[in-house]
CSV table of C-alpha atoms in Angstrom, one decimal:
chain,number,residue,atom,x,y,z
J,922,UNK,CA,-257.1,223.4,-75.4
J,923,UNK,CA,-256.8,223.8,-71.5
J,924,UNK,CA,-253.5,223.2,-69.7
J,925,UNK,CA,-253.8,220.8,-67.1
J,926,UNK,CA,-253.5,221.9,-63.8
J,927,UNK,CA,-252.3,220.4,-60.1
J,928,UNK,CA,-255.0,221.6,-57.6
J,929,UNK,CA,-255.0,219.9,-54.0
J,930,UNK,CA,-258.2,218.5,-52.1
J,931,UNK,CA,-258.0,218.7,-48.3
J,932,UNK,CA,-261.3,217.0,-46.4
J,933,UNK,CA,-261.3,215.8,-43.1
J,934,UNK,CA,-264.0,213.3,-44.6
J,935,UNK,CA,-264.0,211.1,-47.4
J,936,UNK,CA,-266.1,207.5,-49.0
J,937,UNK,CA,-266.9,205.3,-47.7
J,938,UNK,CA,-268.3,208.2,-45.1
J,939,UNK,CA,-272.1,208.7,-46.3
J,940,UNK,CA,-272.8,212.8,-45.9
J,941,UNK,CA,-272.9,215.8,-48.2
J,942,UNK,CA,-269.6,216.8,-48.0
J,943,UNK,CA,-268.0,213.5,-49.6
J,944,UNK,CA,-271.0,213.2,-51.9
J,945,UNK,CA,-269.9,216.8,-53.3
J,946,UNK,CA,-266.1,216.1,-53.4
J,947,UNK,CA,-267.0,212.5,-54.9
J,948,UNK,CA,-268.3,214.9,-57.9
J,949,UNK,CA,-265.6,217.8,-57.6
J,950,UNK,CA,-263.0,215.5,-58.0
J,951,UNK,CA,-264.2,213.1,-60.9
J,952,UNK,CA,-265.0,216.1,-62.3
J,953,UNK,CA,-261.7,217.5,-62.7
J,954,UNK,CA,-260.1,214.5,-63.2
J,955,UNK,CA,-262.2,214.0,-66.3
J,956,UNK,CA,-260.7,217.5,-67.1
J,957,UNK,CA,-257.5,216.6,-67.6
J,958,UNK,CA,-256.2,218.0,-64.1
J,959,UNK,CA,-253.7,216.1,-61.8
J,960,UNK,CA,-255.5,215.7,-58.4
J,961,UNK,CA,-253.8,215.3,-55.2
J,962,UNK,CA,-256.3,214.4,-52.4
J,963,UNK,CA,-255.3,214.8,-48.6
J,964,UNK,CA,-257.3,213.3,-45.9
J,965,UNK,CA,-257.4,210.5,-42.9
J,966,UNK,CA,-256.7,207.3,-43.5
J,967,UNK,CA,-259.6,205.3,-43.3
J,968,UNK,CA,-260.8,201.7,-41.7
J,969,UNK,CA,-257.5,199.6,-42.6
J,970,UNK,CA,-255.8,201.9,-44.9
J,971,UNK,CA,-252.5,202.3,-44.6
J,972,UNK,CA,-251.0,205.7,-43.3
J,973,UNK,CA,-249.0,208.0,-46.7
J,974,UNK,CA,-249.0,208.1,-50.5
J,975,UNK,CA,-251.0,206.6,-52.9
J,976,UNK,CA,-250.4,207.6,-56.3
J,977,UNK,CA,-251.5,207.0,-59.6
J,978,UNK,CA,-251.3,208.5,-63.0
J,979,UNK,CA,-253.5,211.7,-62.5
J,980,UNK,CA,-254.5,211.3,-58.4
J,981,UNK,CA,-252.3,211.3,-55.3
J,982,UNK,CA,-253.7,210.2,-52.3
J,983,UNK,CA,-252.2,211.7,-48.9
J,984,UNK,CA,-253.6,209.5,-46.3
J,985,UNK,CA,-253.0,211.1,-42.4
J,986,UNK,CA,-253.7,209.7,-39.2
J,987,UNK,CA,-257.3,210.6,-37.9
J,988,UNK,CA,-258.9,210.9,-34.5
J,989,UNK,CA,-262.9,209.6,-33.8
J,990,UNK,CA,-264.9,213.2,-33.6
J,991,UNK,CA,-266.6,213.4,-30.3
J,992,UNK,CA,-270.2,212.3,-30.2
J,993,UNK,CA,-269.6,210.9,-33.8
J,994,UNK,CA,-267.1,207.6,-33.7
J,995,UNK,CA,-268.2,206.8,-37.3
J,996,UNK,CA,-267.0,209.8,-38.0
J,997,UNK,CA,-263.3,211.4,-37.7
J,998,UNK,CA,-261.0,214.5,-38.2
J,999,UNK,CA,-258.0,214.2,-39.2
J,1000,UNK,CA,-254.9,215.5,-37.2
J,1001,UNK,CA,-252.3,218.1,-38.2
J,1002,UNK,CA,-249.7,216.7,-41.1
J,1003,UNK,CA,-247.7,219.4,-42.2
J,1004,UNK,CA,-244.4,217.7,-42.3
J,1005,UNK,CA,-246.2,215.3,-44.5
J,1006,UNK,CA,-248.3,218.1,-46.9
J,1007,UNK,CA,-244.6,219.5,-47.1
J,1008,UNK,CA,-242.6,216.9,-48.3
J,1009,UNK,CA,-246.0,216.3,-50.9
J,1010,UNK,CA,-245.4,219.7,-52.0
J,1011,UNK,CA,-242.1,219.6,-52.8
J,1012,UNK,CA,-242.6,217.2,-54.5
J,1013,UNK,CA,-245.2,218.8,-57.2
J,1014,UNK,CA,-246.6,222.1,-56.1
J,1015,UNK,CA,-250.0,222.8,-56.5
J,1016,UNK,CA,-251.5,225.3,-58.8
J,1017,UNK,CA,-254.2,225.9,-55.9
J,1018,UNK,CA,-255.2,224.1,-52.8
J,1019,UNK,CA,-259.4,223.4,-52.0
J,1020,UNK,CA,-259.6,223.2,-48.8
J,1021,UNK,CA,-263.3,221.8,-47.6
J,1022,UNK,CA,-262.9,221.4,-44.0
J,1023,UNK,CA,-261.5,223.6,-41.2
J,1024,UNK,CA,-260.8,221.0,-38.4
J,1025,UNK,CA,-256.6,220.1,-37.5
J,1026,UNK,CA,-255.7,219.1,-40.8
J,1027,UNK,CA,-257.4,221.8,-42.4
J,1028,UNK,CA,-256.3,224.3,-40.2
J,1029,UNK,CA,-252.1,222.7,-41.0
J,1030,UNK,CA,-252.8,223.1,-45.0
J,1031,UNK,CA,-253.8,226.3,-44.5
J,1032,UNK,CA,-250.9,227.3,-42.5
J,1033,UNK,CA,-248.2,225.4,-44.4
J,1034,UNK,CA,-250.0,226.9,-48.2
J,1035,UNK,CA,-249.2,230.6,-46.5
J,1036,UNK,CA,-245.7,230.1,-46.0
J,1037,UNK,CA,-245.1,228.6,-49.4
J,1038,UNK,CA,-247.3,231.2,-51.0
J,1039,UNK,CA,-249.8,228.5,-52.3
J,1040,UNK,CA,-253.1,230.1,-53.6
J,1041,UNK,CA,-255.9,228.6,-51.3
J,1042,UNK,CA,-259.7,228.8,-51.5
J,1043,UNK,CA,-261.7,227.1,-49.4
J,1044,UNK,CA,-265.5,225.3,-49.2
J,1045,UNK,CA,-267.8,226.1,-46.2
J,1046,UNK,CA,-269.9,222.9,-46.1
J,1047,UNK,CA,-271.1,222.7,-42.5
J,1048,UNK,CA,-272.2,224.8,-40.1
J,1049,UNK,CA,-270.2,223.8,-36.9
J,1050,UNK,CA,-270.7,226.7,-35.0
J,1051,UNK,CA,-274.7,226.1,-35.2
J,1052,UNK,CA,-274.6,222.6,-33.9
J,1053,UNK,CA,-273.0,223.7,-30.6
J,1054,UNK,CA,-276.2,224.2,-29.1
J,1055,UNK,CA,-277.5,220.8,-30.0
J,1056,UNK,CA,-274.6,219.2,-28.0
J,1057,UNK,CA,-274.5,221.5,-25.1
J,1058,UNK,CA,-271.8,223.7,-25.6
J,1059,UNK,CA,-273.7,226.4,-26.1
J,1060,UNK,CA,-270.6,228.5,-24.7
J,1061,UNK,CA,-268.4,227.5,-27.5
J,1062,UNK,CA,-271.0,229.0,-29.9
J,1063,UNK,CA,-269.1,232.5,-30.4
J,1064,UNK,CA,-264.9,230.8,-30.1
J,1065,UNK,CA,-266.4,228.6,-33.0
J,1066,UNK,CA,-267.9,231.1,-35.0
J,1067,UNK,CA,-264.9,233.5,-34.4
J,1068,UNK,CA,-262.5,230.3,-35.6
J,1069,UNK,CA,-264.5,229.7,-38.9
J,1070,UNK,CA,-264.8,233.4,-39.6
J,1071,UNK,CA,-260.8,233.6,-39.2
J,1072,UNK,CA,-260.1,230.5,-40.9
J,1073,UNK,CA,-262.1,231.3,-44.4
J,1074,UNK,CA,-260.8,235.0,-44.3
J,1075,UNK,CA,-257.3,233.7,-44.4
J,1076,UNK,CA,-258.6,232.4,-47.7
J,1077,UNK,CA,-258.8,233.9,-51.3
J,1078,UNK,CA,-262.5,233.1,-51.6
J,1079,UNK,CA,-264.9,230.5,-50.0
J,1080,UNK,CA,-267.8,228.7,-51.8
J,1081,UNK,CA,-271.2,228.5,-50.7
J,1082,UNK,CA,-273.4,225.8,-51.1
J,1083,UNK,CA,-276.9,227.6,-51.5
J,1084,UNK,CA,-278.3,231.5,-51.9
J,1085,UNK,CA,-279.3,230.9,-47.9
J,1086,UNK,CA,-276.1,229.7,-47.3
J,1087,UNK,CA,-274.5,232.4,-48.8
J,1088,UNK,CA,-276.1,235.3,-47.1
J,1089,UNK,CA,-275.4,233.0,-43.3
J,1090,UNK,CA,-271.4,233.1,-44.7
J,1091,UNK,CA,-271.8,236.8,-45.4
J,1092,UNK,CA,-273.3,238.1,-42.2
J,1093,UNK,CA,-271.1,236.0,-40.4
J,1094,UNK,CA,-268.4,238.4,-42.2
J,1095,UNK,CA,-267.1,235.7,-44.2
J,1096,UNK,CA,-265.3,237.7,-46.9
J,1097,UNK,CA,-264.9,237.6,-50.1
J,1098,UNK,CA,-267.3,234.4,-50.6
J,1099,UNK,CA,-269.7,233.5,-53.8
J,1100,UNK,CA,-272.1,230.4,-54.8
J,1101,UNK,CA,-270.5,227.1,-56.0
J,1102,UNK,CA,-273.7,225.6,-55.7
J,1103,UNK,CA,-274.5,221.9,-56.1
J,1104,UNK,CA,-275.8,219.3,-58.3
J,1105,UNK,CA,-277.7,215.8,-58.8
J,1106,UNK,CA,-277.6,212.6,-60.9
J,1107,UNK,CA,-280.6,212.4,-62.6
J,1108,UNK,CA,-279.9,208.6,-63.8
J,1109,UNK,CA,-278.9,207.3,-60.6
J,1110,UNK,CA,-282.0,209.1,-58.7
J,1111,UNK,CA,-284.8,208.3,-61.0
J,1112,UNK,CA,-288.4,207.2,-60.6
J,1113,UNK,CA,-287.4,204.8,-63.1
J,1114,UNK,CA,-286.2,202.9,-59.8
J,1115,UNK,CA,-289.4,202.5,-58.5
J,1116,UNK,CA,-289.7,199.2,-56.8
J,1117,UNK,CA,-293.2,197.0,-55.7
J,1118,UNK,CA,-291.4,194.3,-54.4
J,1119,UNK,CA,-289.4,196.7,-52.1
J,1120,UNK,CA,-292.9,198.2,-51.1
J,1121,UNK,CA,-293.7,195.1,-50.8
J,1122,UNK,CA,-291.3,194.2,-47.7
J,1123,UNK,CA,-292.2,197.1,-46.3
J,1124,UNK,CA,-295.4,195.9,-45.6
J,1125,UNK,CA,-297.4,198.4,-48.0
J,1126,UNK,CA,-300.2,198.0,-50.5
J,1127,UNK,CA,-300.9,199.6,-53.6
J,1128,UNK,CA,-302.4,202.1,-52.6
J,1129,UNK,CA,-300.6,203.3,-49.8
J,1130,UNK,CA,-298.3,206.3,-48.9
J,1131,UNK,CA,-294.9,205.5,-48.1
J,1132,UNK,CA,-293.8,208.8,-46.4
J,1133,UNK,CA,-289.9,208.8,-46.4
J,1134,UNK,CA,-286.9,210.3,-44.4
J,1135,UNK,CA,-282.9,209.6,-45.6
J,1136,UNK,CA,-279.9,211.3,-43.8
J,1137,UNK,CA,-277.8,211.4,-40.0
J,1138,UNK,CA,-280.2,210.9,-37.3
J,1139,UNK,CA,-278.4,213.6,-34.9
J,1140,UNK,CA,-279.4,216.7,-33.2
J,1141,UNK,CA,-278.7,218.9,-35.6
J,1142,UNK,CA,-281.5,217.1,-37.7
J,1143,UNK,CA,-284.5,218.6,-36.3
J,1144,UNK,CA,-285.9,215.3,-36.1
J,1145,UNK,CA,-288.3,216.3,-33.0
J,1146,UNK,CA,-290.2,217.8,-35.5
J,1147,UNK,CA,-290.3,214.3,-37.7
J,1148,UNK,CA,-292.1,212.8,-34.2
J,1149,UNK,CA,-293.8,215.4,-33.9
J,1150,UNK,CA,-295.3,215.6,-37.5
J,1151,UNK,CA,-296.0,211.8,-37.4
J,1152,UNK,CA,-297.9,212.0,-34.1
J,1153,UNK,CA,-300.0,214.8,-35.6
J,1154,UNK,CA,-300.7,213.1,-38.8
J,1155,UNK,CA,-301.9,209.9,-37.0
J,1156,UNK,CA,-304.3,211.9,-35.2
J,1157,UNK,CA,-306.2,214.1,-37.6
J,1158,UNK,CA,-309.2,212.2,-39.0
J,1159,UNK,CA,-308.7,213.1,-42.4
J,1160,UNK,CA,-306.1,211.0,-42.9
J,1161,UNK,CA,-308.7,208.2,-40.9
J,1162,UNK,CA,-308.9,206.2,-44.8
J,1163,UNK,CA,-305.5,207.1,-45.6
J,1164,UNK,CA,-302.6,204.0,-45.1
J,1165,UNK,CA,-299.4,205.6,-44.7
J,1166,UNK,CA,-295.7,203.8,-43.7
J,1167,UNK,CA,-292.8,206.2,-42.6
J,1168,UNK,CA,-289.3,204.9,-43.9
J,1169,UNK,CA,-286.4,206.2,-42.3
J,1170,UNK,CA,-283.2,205.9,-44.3
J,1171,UNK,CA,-279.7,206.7,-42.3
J,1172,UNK,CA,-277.9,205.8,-38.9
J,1173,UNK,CA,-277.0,208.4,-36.1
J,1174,UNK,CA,-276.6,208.8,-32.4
J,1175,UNK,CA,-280.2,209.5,-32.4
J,1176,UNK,CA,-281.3,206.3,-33.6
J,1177,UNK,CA,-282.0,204.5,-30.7
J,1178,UNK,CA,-284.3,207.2,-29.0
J,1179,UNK,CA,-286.0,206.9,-32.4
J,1180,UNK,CA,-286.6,203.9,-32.8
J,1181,UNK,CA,-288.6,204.5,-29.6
J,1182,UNK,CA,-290.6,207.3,-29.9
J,1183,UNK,CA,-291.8,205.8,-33.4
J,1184,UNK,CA,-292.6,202.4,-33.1
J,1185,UNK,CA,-294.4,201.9,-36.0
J,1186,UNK,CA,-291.3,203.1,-38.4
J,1187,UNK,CA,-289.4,201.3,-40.7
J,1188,UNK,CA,-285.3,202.2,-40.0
J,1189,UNK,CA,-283.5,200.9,-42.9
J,1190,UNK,CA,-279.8,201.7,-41.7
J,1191,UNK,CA,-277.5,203.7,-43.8
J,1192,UNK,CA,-278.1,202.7,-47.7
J,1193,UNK,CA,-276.2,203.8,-50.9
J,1194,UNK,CA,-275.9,203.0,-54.0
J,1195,UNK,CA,-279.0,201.4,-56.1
J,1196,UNK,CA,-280.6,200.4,-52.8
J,1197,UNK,CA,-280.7,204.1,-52.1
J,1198,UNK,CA,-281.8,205.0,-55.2
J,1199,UNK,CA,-284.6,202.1,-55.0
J,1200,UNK,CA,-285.9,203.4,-51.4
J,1201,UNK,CA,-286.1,206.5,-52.6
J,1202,UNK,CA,-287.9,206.0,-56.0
J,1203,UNK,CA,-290.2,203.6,-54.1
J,1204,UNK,CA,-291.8,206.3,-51.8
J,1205,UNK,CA,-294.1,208.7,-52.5
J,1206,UNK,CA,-293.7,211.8,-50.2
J,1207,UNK,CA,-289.9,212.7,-48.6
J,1208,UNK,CA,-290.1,214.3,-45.4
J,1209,UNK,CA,-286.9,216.9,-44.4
J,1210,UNK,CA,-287.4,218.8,-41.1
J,1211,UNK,CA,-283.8,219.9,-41.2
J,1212,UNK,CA,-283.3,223.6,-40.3
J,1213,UNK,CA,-279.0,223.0,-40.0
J,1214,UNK,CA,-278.3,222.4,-43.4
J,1215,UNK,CA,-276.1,224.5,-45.9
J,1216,UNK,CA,-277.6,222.5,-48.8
J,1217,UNK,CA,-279.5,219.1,-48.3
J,1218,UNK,CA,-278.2,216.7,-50.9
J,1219,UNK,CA,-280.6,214.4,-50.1
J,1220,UNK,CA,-283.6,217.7,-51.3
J,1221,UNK,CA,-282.6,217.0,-54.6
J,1222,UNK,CA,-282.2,213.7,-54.7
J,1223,UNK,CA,-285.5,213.1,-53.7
J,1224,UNK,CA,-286.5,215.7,-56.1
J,1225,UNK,CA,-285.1,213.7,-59.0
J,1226,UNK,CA,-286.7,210.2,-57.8
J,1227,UNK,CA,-290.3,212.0,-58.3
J,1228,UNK,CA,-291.3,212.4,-54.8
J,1229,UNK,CA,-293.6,215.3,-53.3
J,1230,UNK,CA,-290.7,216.9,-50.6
J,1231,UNK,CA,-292.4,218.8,-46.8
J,1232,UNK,CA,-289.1,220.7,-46.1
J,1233,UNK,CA,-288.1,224.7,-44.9
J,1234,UNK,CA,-287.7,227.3,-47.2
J,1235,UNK,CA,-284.0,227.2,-46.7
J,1236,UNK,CA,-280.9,225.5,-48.3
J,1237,UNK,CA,-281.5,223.3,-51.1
J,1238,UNK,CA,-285.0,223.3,-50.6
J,1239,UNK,CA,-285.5,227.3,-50.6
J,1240,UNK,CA,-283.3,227.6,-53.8
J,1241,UNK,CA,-285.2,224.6,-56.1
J,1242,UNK,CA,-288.5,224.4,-55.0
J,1243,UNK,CA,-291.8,226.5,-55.8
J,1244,UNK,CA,-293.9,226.2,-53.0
J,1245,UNK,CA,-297.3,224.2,-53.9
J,1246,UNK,CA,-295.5,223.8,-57.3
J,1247,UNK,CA,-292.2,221.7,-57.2
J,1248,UNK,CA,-293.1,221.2,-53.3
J,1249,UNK,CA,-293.8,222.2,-50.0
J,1250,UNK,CA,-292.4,224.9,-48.4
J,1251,UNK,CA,-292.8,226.2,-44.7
J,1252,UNK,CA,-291.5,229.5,-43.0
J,1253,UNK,CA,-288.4,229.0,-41.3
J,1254,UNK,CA,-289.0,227.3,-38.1
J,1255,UNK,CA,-292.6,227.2,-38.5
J,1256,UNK,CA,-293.3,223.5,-37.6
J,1257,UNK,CA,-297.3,224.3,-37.6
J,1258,UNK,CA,-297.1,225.3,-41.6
J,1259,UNK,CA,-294.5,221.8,-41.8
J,1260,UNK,CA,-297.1,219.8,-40.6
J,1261,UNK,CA,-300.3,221.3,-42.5
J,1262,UNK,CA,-298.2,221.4,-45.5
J,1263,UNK,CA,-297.4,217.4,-45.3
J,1264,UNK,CA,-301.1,216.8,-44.1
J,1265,UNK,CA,-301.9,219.0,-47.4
J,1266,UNK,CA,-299.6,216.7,-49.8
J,1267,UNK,CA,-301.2,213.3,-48.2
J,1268,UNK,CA,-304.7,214.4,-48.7
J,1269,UNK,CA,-304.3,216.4,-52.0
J,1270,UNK,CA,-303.5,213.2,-54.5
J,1271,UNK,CA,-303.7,215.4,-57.6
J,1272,UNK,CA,-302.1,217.9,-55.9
J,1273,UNK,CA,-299.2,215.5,-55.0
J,1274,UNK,CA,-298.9,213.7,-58.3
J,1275,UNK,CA,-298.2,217.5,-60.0
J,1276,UNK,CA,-295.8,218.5,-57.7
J,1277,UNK,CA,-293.9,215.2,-58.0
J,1278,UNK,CA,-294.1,215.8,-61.9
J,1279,UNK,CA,-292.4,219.1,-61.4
J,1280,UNK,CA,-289.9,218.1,-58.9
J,1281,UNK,CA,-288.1,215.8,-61.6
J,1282,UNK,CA,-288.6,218.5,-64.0
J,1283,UNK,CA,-286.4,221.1,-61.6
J,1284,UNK,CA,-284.0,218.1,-60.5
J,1285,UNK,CA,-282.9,217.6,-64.2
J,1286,UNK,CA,-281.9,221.1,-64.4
J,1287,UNK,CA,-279.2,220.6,-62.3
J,1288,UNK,CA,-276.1,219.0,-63.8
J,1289,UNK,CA,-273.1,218.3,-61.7
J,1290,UNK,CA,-270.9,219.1,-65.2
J,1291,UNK,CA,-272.1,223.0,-64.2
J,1292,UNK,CA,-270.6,222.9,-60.7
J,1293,UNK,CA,-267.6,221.5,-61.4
J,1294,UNK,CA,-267.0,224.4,-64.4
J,1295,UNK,CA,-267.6,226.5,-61.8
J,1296,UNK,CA,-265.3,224.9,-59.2
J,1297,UNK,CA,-262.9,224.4,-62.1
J,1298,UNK,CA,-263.1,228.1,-62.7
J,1299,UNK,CA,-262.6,229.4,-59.3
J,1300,UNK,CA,-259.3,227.3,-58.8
J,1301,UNK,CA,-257.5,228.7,-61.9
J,1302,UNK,CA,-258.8,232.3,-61.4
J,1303,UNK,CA,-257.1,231.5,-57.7
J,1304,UNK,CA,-253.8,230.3,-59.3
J,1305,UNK,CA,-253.4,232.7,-61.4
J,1306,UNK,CA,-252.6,235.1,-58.8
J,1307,UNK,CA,-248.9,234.7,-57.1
J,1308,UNK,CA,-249.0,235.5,-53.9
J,1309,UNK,CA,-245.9,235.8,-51.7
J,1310,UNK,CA,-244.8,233.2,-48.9
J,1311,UNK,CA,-245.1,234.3,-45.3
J,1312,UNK,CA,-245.8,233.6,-42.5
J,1313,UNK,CA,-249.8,233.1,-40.8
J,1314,UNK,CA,-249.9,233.4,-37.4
J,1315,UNK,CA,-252.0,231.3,-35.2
């Protein structure tokens, strides 16, 4: 029988925030809670949530003050709390510390897990330095990359989210660093879910094409190319006899412009839950222009609610789909291929109705239960190594 374990969480971002990173430390954490382990979870306080401890019988919540991330009021980092990590600490020390984000408070559980000779791995789950250029600061491109490089390498090992993703960490010289990987619920994303009524509202028939887009409308998105792909596809006459109705799932600060340039689109807002599960089940083709990505969550969700995904051969995508198979894959950055590929899937209805066969096939091979082993595994290989207390300098 396994002894349980204390292991801290630290996350700049946490439910009821919709985006990758709390959907994988949703799992990660239930996980090893149903493992027996005592969790202690650090991260801002959010909405009306009061400010310091929250404990219960195997969790304690750490709840720090937060700041709005610039560009992104939804969203927020939260600010340096090592007085209060240190009084948490010696209270029960940690076996090991998880730390999945590298902003301030981060950066102060690093710091204060050094002195007290805490073992700490960490989780590389976005690509900051990359979305520089899509906010011009193009000039804080290399401090950034220089800062996350530091930052993980201060760390026993960091976890990748994808083979692509792992090869970005390693020529980044991000060191040492290995695949966590991720999973998907098969139950909750099913085509089991599928909805006509919900088609229905959205204004399609029965044998229409619902062609369908979920995540953060933002830069980083590559969501010229969704405009660009839907302009094209509205002009090619082979598609004259073919009805189709983009859905667009998510909110963003590109919304607006959006909403503009595509007129004819349905924007749902941000869903969760069954409703997301229904929206996707309900369409037939999921389109995922993203280039920014160290996994795409949403790639496999999609996967497992039957639908035909256009996406890159990167992230998520590259690692679970066989191209013309389980899905469409396009060269990196090749937007010409992206948009014959979707054209390909809307024409081809055999073709489609395979390849959404074998995409719930591959989705079902990925259970969360073997991610969190994993993650399980890589925290008690961590704390069984002492290391000594010192200092880390800035």
């Amino acid at each position: 029988m396994k002894t349980a374990q204390c292991f801290t969480l630290v996350s700049e971002t946490w439910s009821p925030q919709i985006n990758g990173v709390t959907n994988t430390l949703s799992h990660l954490s239930q996980g090893l809670l149903a493992r027996g382990h005592h969790l202690q979870i650090v991260r801002p306080a959010q909405g009306a949530e009061k400010i310091g401890l929250n404990q219960a019988s195997a969790r304690t919540d750490l709840r720090v003050r937060g700041m709005p991330l610039p560009g992104y009021p939804q969203l927020q980092w939260g600010l340096p709390a090592t007085s209060a990590l240190r009084r948490l600490w010696q209270q029960q020390l940690p076996d090991a510390v998880y730390l999945a984000t590298e902003g301030p408070l981060g950066w102060s559980a690093l710091r204060l897990a050094r002195r007290m000779g805490i073992p700490v791995i960490s989780g590389f789950h976005t690509r900051f330095d990359g979305y520089c250029n899509h906010y011009r600061l193009g000039f804080l491109q290399g401090s950034m990359a220089s800062y996350l490089r530091w930052f993980h390498n201060h760390t026993r090992l960091t976890l990748a989210a994808s083979h692509s993703h792992l090869r970005e960490l390693q020529q980044l010289g991000i060191q040492p660093c290995t695949l966590l990987g991720r999973g998907v619920d098969c139950e909750q994303f099913s085509p089991a879910h599928r909805d006509p009524a919900l088609r229905r509202s959205w204004g399609v028939a029965e044998g229409d094409l619902v062609l369908l887009h979920t995540g953060r409308l933002a830069a980083e998105k590559n969501l010229q190319l969704l405009v660009d792909a839907w302009q094209t596809l509205r002009s090619r006459q082979i598609l004259n006899n073919i009805s189709l109705r983009l859905v667009i799932v998510g909110d963003g600060p590109q919304r607006a412009e959006l909403q503009r340039r595509l007129p004819g689109a349905l924007f749902t807002g941000m869903l969760e839950g069954e409703s997301l599960a229904r929206a996707y089940a309900s369409a037939d083709i999921f389109i995922f222009p993203s280039l920014s990505e160290t996994f795409g969550n949403v790639v496999t969700e999609a996967m497992a609610s039957g639908l035909a995904v256009c996406a890159f051969e990167h992230a998520a995508a590259g690692q679970h789909i066989s191209d013309r198979i389980s899905g469409c894959l396009a060269d990196m950055a090749d937007e010409a291929q992206f948009i014959d590929n979707l054209t390909w899937l809307i024409a081809d209805a055999q073709g489609r109705r395979n390849i959404r066969l074998h995409a719930r096939h591959r989705a079902c091979q990925l259970d969360w239960s073997q991610v969190v082993q994993r993650f399980e595994g890589y925290l008690q290989q961590a704390a069984c190594t002492a290391l000594p207390a010192g200092q880390l300098q800035p």
